[in-house]
Amino acid sequence: MVAFILRRLLISIGVFFVATFLMYVLVANAGDPLEDLYNISDPGDRAARIAARTQIMQLDTPVVVRYVHWLGDLLGYLWGAGSLGVNRAGQAVAPLLGLALSSTLRLVLLSTVLAIVTGVAVGIVSALRQYTSFDYTITFFSFVFYSLPIFWAAVLLKQFGAIAFNDWLGDPVVPLPVFVLLAALGGLFAVSLVGGRTWLLRGASFAGGFLAVAAVLLVLSQTDFLARPSLGPVGVSVLGLAAAVGITALVSGLAARRVLIASLAGAVVGIIIYVATLSVLVDATWPLLLGLFAITLVVAGGVGAGIGGIDRSRAVRAAVLSGAVVAGLGLVDWLMFAWPDYVANSFGRPIATIGSNTPNYTGNLWQTTLDSLTHIVLPSITLVLISFAQYTRYTRSSMLETMNQDYVRTARAKGLTERTVIMRHAFRNALIPVTTLVALDFAAVVGGAVITERIFGWKGMGALFIEGVYTVDPPPVMAFFVVSAAAVLLLNIVADIVYAYLDPRIRLS
Amino acid sequence: MSAATPAPGAPAAEAPVLQVENLTVAFPTEDGVVRAVRGMNYAVAPREVLGIVGESGSGKSVSSMAVMGLLPRSAQITGRILFRGEDVLSMSPRQQRGLRGRRVSMIFQDPMTAMNPVYTVGDQLAEAVRSHSAVPQKVALKRAKDMLDLVGIPQAEARLRAYPHEFSGGMRQRAMIAMAIINDPDVIIADEPTTALDVTVQAQVLDTLMSVKDAVDAAIVFITHDLGVIAQVADRVLVMYAGKPVEIGTTTEVFSKPLMPYTAGLLGSTPSAEGTRAGERLRPISGAPPSLISLPQGCPFGPRCPLVRDDCRASEPELRHRGATGAALAGVAAGAPLPVVSPNHLAACHHSDELLAAADATRFFRAESEVTS
Amino acid sequence: MTTTDPRTTAGEPGGPGAAGDSGDASGLSVVALSQGQLVRRRFFRHRGALAGMAVLLFVIVLAFSSIGFAGIPGWWHYSFTQPTPIENGGRPTLDVVPWLDGDGLAWGDHPFGQDNIGVDYFALTMRGAQRSLIIAFMVGVVATIIGTLIGALAGYFRGWADSLLMRVTDVFITIPVIVIGAVLGRRFGALPIALFGAILGVLLWTSLARLVRGSFLSLREKEFVEAARAMGASSSRIIFKHILPNSLGVIIVAATLVIAVAILTESALSYLGLGVRAPETSLGLLISDYESAFTTRPWLFWWPGLFIVLIALSVNFIGDGLRDAFDPRQARVRS
């Protein structure tokens, strides 16, 4: 394994140098870096400015030499004492990158994770419901998302997801036609998800979906939930226990009593820790939260192991998952608690359209987190829309192919439940080819981030890149490129390792 | 009809474990409805080996998949499948699942793809145990080890932790046999279990299958297109053509006195165990099996049959006992000994008597092959 | 096995021998369709692909016939360069929804409205669509030629050609298309659009090459290639006569999908100001030019975007239909 990783690392470093060289040469030749200076009318001034820029950008030396210089700067930077070169105004690039790096990586990673989770989940369901209305709907929307120009989608989201939504939040009333429409959509969604074969079952699932959405909307509007959202201990407990049941259904099926009890116990552990810390978490810090999270998982796992009996491994898994879900619910509850203050602070317009943070904003951990979230939500939705389609399509076809494999038939012939056949035998094999897509798609997400950041006014790496390309200035472009290429290569290696983990056939080679 | 009704061709001594009655399977496709099985009937007695022979596409695999409940949801199934007298098709999915892999198990053709590549062999065997009985993993693994020992895999303990790709083809098929017998089933359906294997290991795997069958007291439905294998293992044989059984009887009877030209053709195109007589060629049946979407009028084998007459094109013969009449009686008159057809030897042919009268039934095909070559 | 069993009797495409026996007129009706017939039949059964085909043809005919092309005048009476007096604030006169304060289906004088100086926006959008289509087509042609050539060489000869291709692909994977496109667009965006399209095509061949390589790698081991080699056929003959026709499905599908990617890439680059430049125009550039007018003249933003989605969507659906048609594994059994 170590040898495998080392080999991949060496190849990646080679690829990295070739790619950076290619990129550097291309950027340096992308235009005339002195273009804007030719229009200066005063010949003396013009000559002086041209000379100055030529000197800063080393335009009198060959591109290859400039690249080697830049490499030296890069290595120095990695060593901890370099500038990553200077841009054409003479500013060191490293501090500019430092600011941009964290916000862009946050956006790109969040979008990638969200796209993988939603895309894979929807793709699996779509495959299991092949040729149903759910499948057709998902297929159609995947194609639409895949065909959306990202900048167009971003502008639309900004218009409707932020500006119009903020307006609506000022007086959050759902008009009756919209109310009926949403509820009907909920009903249709339930029908296609259940995939009933008789009209009775279809009618029942439609009514169920319709009423559920209607009830949620009614509760939301009657309790002023949008203005003062909250789950409270009751909400966290109810949702947490329901999640525990759902997790059991996925992990082992509800027939496995011990797993169900373990899963519920895991949720109860989470609830106890959530209630016990209610008074101390107002001034929480991330290390404290992570510590609590770890404690929750360990205790839930221990309880699961104690209860599990002959189903120990599945019981532990269910209990840990339930504990984690409750912890997540607690987090959501705390963020909801901070919401009214945050809305007031943002003058009633919480969903931001510009930047990655409100400048000079101070508040406790919950408020600053909310601030980041309200800024990142729309750009990341834009990016997710694009790669979501890739993941659903790919997962769907991979899952369909796996379901036709002989070993799935063998699993059925053994008398396994359909749940075990799908979750244990088909799902894991279907994931194997999806891992290779992650690395490929990541580059596309980085490219998309360049555009999204521009539309949402983020001072991220995308801005660094575009500015650099406009002005034919390699160092800022290369700063962007070093980070994105390194991230892609690293992700490739991780994907290879995950691949090897999922597929024992390539472990040894 | 009850379970007590003796099935056609069944040795009536003991109540059959598995009975298939008037089974039909159809698949709707873009080109039309494919009638893969058009009325399957057989019964398997305890500990009996029933061979099912036929060309690919004759419906032999599809009918056994129907028995296992492994057909896709689009398949339209009618008829009855009785396991120890209970109709499997009218059971709840949960009851059906309890039967699969527990009372009726299956061995597939291609051992290279029949095991999940990402789990160890031990895991997959233990899973079969634990899906039918609440035992800890350790106990299930112990049982898996015993089964690997039984099918003759050396160092079973260590092999439990190996992945399928670390096994050879023959070993994998042995592991599949181990998986099939791990829950002590009453019936094992073996769908071409040796076809995909190296010739050198085919015999060993066959031996293994037959010896473990005795160890667990199971009956076997052995599906193959290889008559040589049938001759070795089967007590009785059922010949399938175009989705229907066309001949059934004990292996000795069917092999010595085929009553359906298709069977005779199959026998003629198979190298015999004693070696082909000098100067004699193998004689293939000309033509291809009919499309199951639009079958020809009358006997489906008619277009390929050297004995075809007008009555063959008019009506499809049913599977029933075919005694000596007509030409055969003429043979008797000429002083030839009367061939006795056992009551359990059934065939679907209007002209069985001609085959019966012939000294070597396969000669009908010889004549044709000499003409074409 | 269960699902393939019925199909084997329905005639496997290209199954050796299956066709030979069926000529017998004795009631055997094994339907033996040629590969081309099967593909065509499956494609025309794919409703999404048919709709995509119809929409794409409509857009192409509309874009080229309305305002004319290459000196040939079109039937639309406004030019995409000359402003006319602004009527009704430049609002679109197209009306298709009779029940919302309209008069029913009406084309009107300026169906898509006018831009802020009075140029007819229908003419402008058609011009943009024309340009974008040309670029996408050029990208498709160039990428397909390069990708097929390199993929075929790498897949057939393996060895150094193959490792070179794989290393080049490795490098290209690390560079987002938009990023290298932006750099090239900065340099070549002002060139004539067909040439610019060709240059973008040089970027987008890698995915195609990898697919063609995979197809060649598996086909070169097939018996008919062995046979051709045994008969002493030259490498070029084997590649062009024996393998290439069998890879055609892979190539056509990949080429279609490259065109969809090209439409989106071009419009994104033009939006960033790093693609097509004024006085030339394209759908992406139109959106970029009028983005700030979203609140006052939203139609200037809607129309070009709608056309990009329409083109990309229909091309993607056609690609999906072609993939289904060429990939017999996906033959569906209706439930």
Short mmCIF file of C-alpha atoms in Angstrom, two decimals, chain A residues 179-493:
data_model
loop_
_atom_site.label_atom_id
_atom_site.label_comp_id
_atom_site.label_asym_id
_atom_site.label_seq_id
_atom_site.Cartn_x
_atom_site.Cartn_y
_atom_site.Cartn_z
CA PHE A 179 -49.38 26.29 -1.33
CA VAL A 180 -51.51 23.87 -3.34
CA LEU A 181 -48.81 23.50 -5.97
CA LEU A 182 -46.11 22.67 -3.42
CA ALA A 183 -48.36 20.17 -1.67
CA ALA A 184 -49.26 18.55 -4.99
CA LEU A 185 -45.58 18.30 -5.86
CA GLY A 186 -45.01 16.63 -2.52
CA GLY A 187 -47.76 14.16 -3.38
CA LEU A 188 -46.30 13.40 -6.81
CA PHE A 189 -42.87 12.97 -5.26
CA ALA A 190 -44.27 10.48 -2.77
CA VAL A 191 -46.01 8.56 -5.57
CA SER A 192 -42.88 8.26 -7.67
CA LEU A 193 -40.69 7.39 -4.68
CA VAL A 194 -43.00 4.63 -3.44
CA GLY A 195 -43.49 3.39 -6.98
CA GLY A 196 -46.79 1.70 -6.18
CA ARG A 197 -48.23 -0.64 -8.79
CA THR A 198 -51.91 -0.32 -7.90
CA TRP A 199 -54.04 2.80 -8.11
CA LEU A 200 -54.96 2.43 -4.46
CA LEU A 201 -51.33 2.51 -3.39
CA ARG A 202 -50.64 5.44 -5.71
CA GLY A 203 -53.60 7.35 -4.36
CA ALA A 204 -52.56 6.67 -0.80
CA SER A 205 -48.98 7.77 -1.37
CA PHE A 206 -50.14 10.91 -3.17
CA ALA A 207 -52.45 11.79 -0.27
CA GLY A 208 -49.66 11.08 2.19
CA GLY A 209 -47.17 13.32 0.39
CA PHE A 210 -49.76 16.04 -0.14
CA LEU A 211 -50.82 16.12 3.51
CA ALA A 212 -47.25 15.96 4.79
CA VAL A 213 -46.15 18.97 2.76
CA ALA A 214 -49.36 20.84 3.58
CA ALA A 215 -48.90 20.16 7.29
CA VAL A 216 -45.29 21.31 7.25
CA LEU A 217 -46.21 24.49 5.38
CA LEU A 218 -49.09 25.19 7.76
CA VAL A 219 -46.95 24.68 10.84
CA LEU A 220 -44.22 26.86 9.34
CA SER A 221 -46.59 29.72 8.65
CA GLN A 222 -48.69 29.44 11.81
CA THR A 223 -45.77 29.26 14.24
CA ASP A 224 -43.75 32.04 12.67
CA PHE A 225 -41.09 29.37 12.17
CA LEU A 226 -39.21 31.23 9.46
CA ALA A 227 -38.69 34.25 11.65
CA ARG A 228 -37.87 32.30 14.80
CA PRO A 229 -36.90 28.82 13.72
CA SER A 230 -36.20 26.25 16.40
CA LEU A 231 -36.27 22.51 16.94
CA GLY A 232 -35.86 22.52 20.71
CA PRO A 233 -35.19 19.38 22.76
CA VAL A 234 -38.54 17.94 21.66
CA GLY A 235 -37.87 18.45 17.96
CA VAL A 236 -34.34 17.08 18.22
CA SER A 237 -35.57 14.03 20.12
CA VAL A 238 -38.46 13.24 17.79
CA LEU A 239 -36.44 13.72 14.62
CA GLY A 240 -33.44 11.88 16.10
CA LEU A 241 -35.46 8.82 17.09
CA ALA A 242 -37.20 8.79 13.70
CA ALA A 243 -33.79 8.94 12.04
CA ALA A 244 -32.63 6.05 14.22
CA VAL A 245 -35.51 3.94 12.91
CA GLY A 246 -34.72 4.95 9.33
CA ILE A 247 -31.04 4.14 9.78
CA THR A 248 -31.93 0.71 11.12
CA ALA A 249 -34.14 0.08 8.12
CA LEU A 250 -31.16 0.81 5.88
CA VAL A 251 -28.46 -0.95 7.89
CA SER A 252 -30.22 -4.19 8.80
CA GLY A 253 -33.94 -3.97 8.23
CA LEU A 254 -36.38 -3.38 11.07
CA ALA A 255 -36.71 -7.10 11.72
CA ALA A 256 -33.33 -7.07 13.47
CA ARG A 257 -34.56 -6.06 16.94
CA ARG A 258 -31.16 -5.70 18.55
CA VAL A 259 -29.93 -3.37 15.83
CA LEU A 260 -33.07 -1.27 16.21
CA ILE A 261 -32.61 -1.01 19.96
CA ALA A 262 -28.94 -0.16 19.54
CA SER A 263 -29.76 2.49 16.97
CA LEU A 264 -32.38 4.07 19.24
CA ALA A 265 -29.91 3.92 22.13
CA GLY A 266 -27.32 5.70 19.98
CA ALA A 267 -29.88 8.44 19.32
CA VAL A 268 -30.68 8.67 23.03
CA VAL A 269 -26.97 9.08 23.82
CA GLY A 270 -26.88 11.98 21.37
CA ILE A 271 -30.01 13.52 22.87
CA ILE A 272 -28.64 13.27 26.42
CA ILE A 273 -25.39 14.96 25.44
CA TYR A 274 -27.32 17.63 23.53
CA VAL A 275 -29.59 18.41 26.50
CA ALA A 276 -26.75 18.30 29.02
CA THR A 277 -24.73 20.86 27.08
CA LEU A 278 -27.62 23.25 26.35
CA SER A 279 -26.38 25.81 28.89
CA VAL A 280 -22.71 25.82 27.93
CA LEU A 281 -22.70 25.94 24.16
CA VAL A 282 -23.66 29.60 23.65
CA ASP A 283 -19.97 30.43 23.56
CA ALA A 284 -18.91 27.23 21.87
CA THR A 285 -15.63 26.82 20.05
CA TRP A 286 -14.94 24.38 17.24
CA PRO A 287 -12.53 22.22 19.30
CA LEU A 288 -15.20 21.91 21.99
CA LEU A 289 -17.84 20.92 19.45
CA LEU A 290 -15.55 18.40 17.78
CA GLY A 291 -14.72 16.94 21.19
CA LEU A 292 -18.40 16.58 22.05
CA PHE A 293 -19.04 15.02 18.67
CA ALA A 294 -16.27 12.47 19.22
CA ILE A 295 -17.58 11.64 22.69
CA THR A 296 -21.07 11.14 21.26
CA LEU A 297 -19.82 8.75 18.60
CA VAL A 298 -17.64 6.75 21.00
CA VAL A 299 -20.35 6.39 23.66
CA ALA A 300 -23.01 5.54 21.07
CA GLY A 301 -20.68 2.96 19.52
CA GLY A 302 -19.97 1.45 22.92
CA VAL A 303 -23.66 1.22 23.76
CA GLY A 304 -24.31 -0.33 20.34
CA ALA A 305 -21.60 -2.94 20.93
CA GLY A 306 -23.11 -3.78 24.30
CA ILE A 307 -26.60 -4.26 22.90
CA GLY A 308 -25.68 -5.80 19.54
CA GLY A 309 -25.29 -9.45 20.49
CA ILE A 310 -24.85 -11.60 17.39
CA ASP A 311 -25.44 -8.56 15.19
CA ARG A 312 -22.70 -6.53 16.88
CA SER A 313 -21.04 -4.93 13.85
CA ARG A 314 -24.29 -3.71 12.34
CA ALA A 315 -25.56 -2.55 15.73
CA VAL A 316 -22.41 -0.46 16.27
CA ARG A 317 -22.73 1.04 12.82
CA ALA A 318 -26.39 1.96 13.32
CA ALA A 319 -25.78 3.40 16.80
CA VAL A 320 -22.85 5.55 15.65
CA LEU A 321 -24.83 6.83 12.66
CA SER A 322 -27.81 7.68 14.84
CA GLY A 323 -25.57 9.48 17.32
CA ALA A 324 -24.03 11.47 14.47
CA VAL A 325 -27.45 12.41 13.09
CA VAL A 326 -28.60 13.66 16.48
CA ALA A 327 -25.39 15.68 16.82
CA GLY A 328 -26.12 17.21 13.43
CA LEU A 329 -29.68 18.03 14.51
CA GLY A 330 -28.31 19.71 17.63
CA LEU A 331 -26.01 21.81 15.48
CA VAL A 332 -28.93 22.85 13.28
CA ASP A 333 -30.93 23.73 16.38
CA TRP A 334 -28.18 26.01 17.64
CA LEU A 335 -27.86 27.73 14.28
CA MET A 336 -31.63 28.25 14.25
CA PHE A 337 -31.37 29.80 17.67
CA ALA A 338 -28.91 32.36 16.33
CA TRP A 339 -31.00 33.09 13.23
CA PRO A 340 -33.28 35.97 14.42
CA ASP A 341 -30.31 38.00 15.62
CA TYR A 342 -28.48 37.37 12.40
CA VAL A 343 -31.45 38.46 10.30
CA ALA A 344 -31.74 41.64 12.33
CA ASN A 345 -28.04 42.31 11.84
CA SER A 346 -28.33 41.92 8.09
CA PHE A 347 -31.22 44.39 7.96
CA GLY A 348 -33.69 41.65 7.12
CA ARG A 349 -31.80 40.44 4.05
CA PRO A 350 -29.99 37.32 5.27
CA ILE A 351 -29.17 35.59 1.95
CA ALA A 352 -26.09 37.39 0.70
CA THR A 353 -25.23 38.08 -2.93
CA ILE A 354 -21.75 39.51 -2.58
CA GLY A 355 -18.57 38.15 -1.02
CA SER A 356 -17.77 35.13 1.10
CA ASN A 357 -18.33 36.89 4.46
CA THR A 358 -19.85 40.07 5.73
CA PRO A 359 -16.82 42.39 6.12
CA ASN A 360 -15.87 43.14 9.72
CA TYR A 361 -18.64 40.99 11.08
CA THR A 362 -18.19 39.86 14.67
CA GLY A 363 -20.34 37.53 16.68
CA ASN A 364 -20.21 34.20 18.46
CA LEU A 365 -19.41 30.99 16.67
CA TRP A 366 -23.04 30.40 15.68
CA GLN A 367 -23.46 33.81 14.17
CA THR A 368 -20.23 33.74 12.18
CA THR A 369 -21.10 30.25 10.96
CA LEU A 370 -24.51 31.49 9.84
CA ASP A 371 -22.79 34.38 8.11
CA SER A 372 -20.58 31.99 6.14
CA LEU A 373 -23.53 29.77 5.35
CA THR A 374 -25.72 32.54 4.01
CA HIS A 375 -22.87 33.61 1.76
CA ILE A 376 -21.93 30.16 0.54
CA VAL A 377 -25.40 28.75 -0.01
CA LEU A 378 -26.10 30.17 -3.47
CA PRO A 379 -22.64 29.75 -5.03
CA SER A 380 -22.49 26.17 -3.83
CA ILE A 381 -25.99 25.41 -5.12
CA THR A 382 -24.83 26.67 -8.50
CA LEU A 383 -21.83 24.37 -8.47
CA VAL A 384 -23.83 21.43 -7.13
CA LEU A 385 -26.41 21.80 -9.92
CA ILE A 386 -23.75 21.22 -12.53
CA SER A 387 -21.97 18.20 -11.04
CA PHE A 388 -25.11 16.69 -9.49
CA ALA A 389 -26.19 15.67 -12.98
CA GLN A 390 -22.88 13.92 -13.63
CA TYR A 391 -23.08 11.93 -10.41
CA THR A 392 -26.71 10.87 -10.85
CA ARG A 393 -26.24 9.76 -14.44
CA TYR A 394 -23.05 7.93 -13.68
CA THR A 395 -24.28 6.29 -10.48
CA ARG A 396 -27.51 5.30 -12.14
CA SER A 397 -25.87 3.51 -15.03
CA SER A 398 -23.25 1.95 -12.75
CA MET A 399 -25.97 0.70 -10.42
CA LEU A 400 -28.04 -0.68 -13.30
CA GLU A 401 -25.03 -2.54 -14.61
CA THR A 402 -24.24 -3.94 -11.17
CA MET A 403 -27.81 -5.07 -10.61
CA ASN A 404 -27.46 -7.19 -13.75
CA GLN A 405 -24.32 -8.93 -12.52
CA ASP A 406 -24.26 -12.62 -11.80
CA TYR A 407 -23.20 -12.13 -8.19
CA VAL A 408 -26.34 -10.11 -7.49
CA ARG A 409 -28.33 -13.04 -8.81
CA THR A 410 -26.28 -15.35 -6.57
CA ALA A 411 -27.06 -13.12 -3.60
CA ARG A 412 -30.77 -13.40 -4.36
CA ALA A 413 -30.46 -17.15 -4.82
CA LYS A 414 -28.97 -17.34 -1.31
CA GLY A 415 -32.25 -16.01 -0.03
CA LEU A 416 -30.98 -12.61 1.12
CA THR A 417 -33.51 -9.85 1.57
CA GLU A 418 -33.78 -7.34 -1.24
CA ARG A 419 -32.38 -4.72 1.15
CA THR A 420 -29.23 -6.76 1.76
CA VAL A 421 -28.87 -7.52 -1.93
CA ILE A 422 -28.99 -3.83 -2.78
CA MET A 423 -27.09 -2.28 0.11
CA ARG A 424 -24.41 -4.93 0.56
CA HIS A 425 -23.90 -6.49 -2.84
CA ALA A 426 -24.98 -3.98 -5.47
CA PHE A 427 -24.31 -0.62 -3.83
CA ARG A 428 -20.68 -1.17 -2.91
CA ASN A 429 -19.80 -2.50 -6.34
CA ALA A 430 -21.66 0.32 -8.02
CA LEU A 431 -19.59 2.85 -6.07
CA ILE A 432 -16.29 1.57 -7.47
CA PRO A 433 -16.46 3.32 -10.86
CA VAL A 434 -17.99 6.41 -9.26
CA THR A 435 -14.75 7.08 -7.34
CA THR A 436 -12.92 7.76 -10.58
CA LEU A 437 -15.51 10.36 -11.48
CA VAL A 438 -14.79 12.33 -8.29
CA ALA A 439 -11.32 13.31 -9.40
CA LEU A 440 -12.45 14.15 -12.93
CA ASP A 441 -15.39 16.17 -11.74
CA PHE A 442 -13.38 18.10 -9.18
CA ALA A 443 -11.47 19.91 -11.91
CA ALA A 444 -14.77 20.93 -13.48
CA VAL A 445 -16.00 22.24 -10.12
CA VAL A 446 -12.82 24.30 -9.73
CA GLY A 447 -13.39 25.72 -13.20
CA GLY A 448 -17.01 26.44 -12.32
CA ALA A 449 -15.89 28.16 -9.11
CA VAL A 450 -13.95 30.68 -11.20
CA ILE A 451 -17.20 31.78 -12.80
CA THR A 452 -19.38 31.50 -9.71
CA GLU A 453 -17.01 33.54 -7.60
CA ARG A 454 -17.09 36.28 -10.18
CA ILE A 455 -20.88 36.47 -10.23
CA PHE A 456 -21.19 36.37 -6.45
CA GLY A 457 -18.38 38.84 -5.96
CA TRP A 458 -16.06 36.57 -3.98
CA LYS A 459 -12.49 37.77 -3.60
CA GLY A 460 -11.35 34.22 -4.11
CA MET A 461 -8.82 32.45 -6.24
CA GLY A 462 -11.06 32.78 -9.26
CA ALA A 463 -10.63 36.54 -9.17
CA LEU A 464 -6.88 36.09 -8.87
CA PHE A 465 -6.94 33.91 -11.94
CA ILE A 466 -9.18 36.02 -14.15
CA GLU A 467 -7.36 39.23 -13.26
CA GLY A 468 -4.06 37.52 -14.08
CA VAL A 469 -5.29 36.27 -17.45
CA TYR A 470 -6.67 39.68 -18.43
CA THR A 471 -3.36 41.33 -17.67
CA VAL A 472 -1.18 38.49 -19.02
CA ASP A 473 0.46 38.22 -15.62
CA PRO A 474 1.61 34.66 -14.85
CA PRO A 475 2.32 34.67 -11.08
CA PRO A 476 -1.28 35.22 -9.85
CA VAL A 477 -2.61 32.76 -12.44
CA MET A 478 0.00 30.25 -11.39
CA ALA A 479 -0.84 30.74 -7.72
CA PHE A 480 -4.39 29.72 -8.55
CA PHE A 481 -3.22 26.90 -10.73
CA VAL A 482 -0.78 25.46 -8.20
CA VAL A 483 -3.57 25.11 -5.67
CA SER A 484 -6.14 23.69 -8.07
CA ALA A 485 -3.71 21.28 -9.74
CA ALA A 486 -2.38 20.09 -6.38
CA ALA A 487 -5.93 19.58 -5.14
CA VAL A 488 -6.92 17.64 -8.25
CA LEU A 489 -3.82 15.44 -8.09
CA LEU A 490 -4.26 14.81 -4.39
CA LEU A 491 -7.89 13.93 -4.92
CA ASN A 492 -6.82 11.55 -7.68
CA ILE A 493 -4.56 9.73 -5.26
#
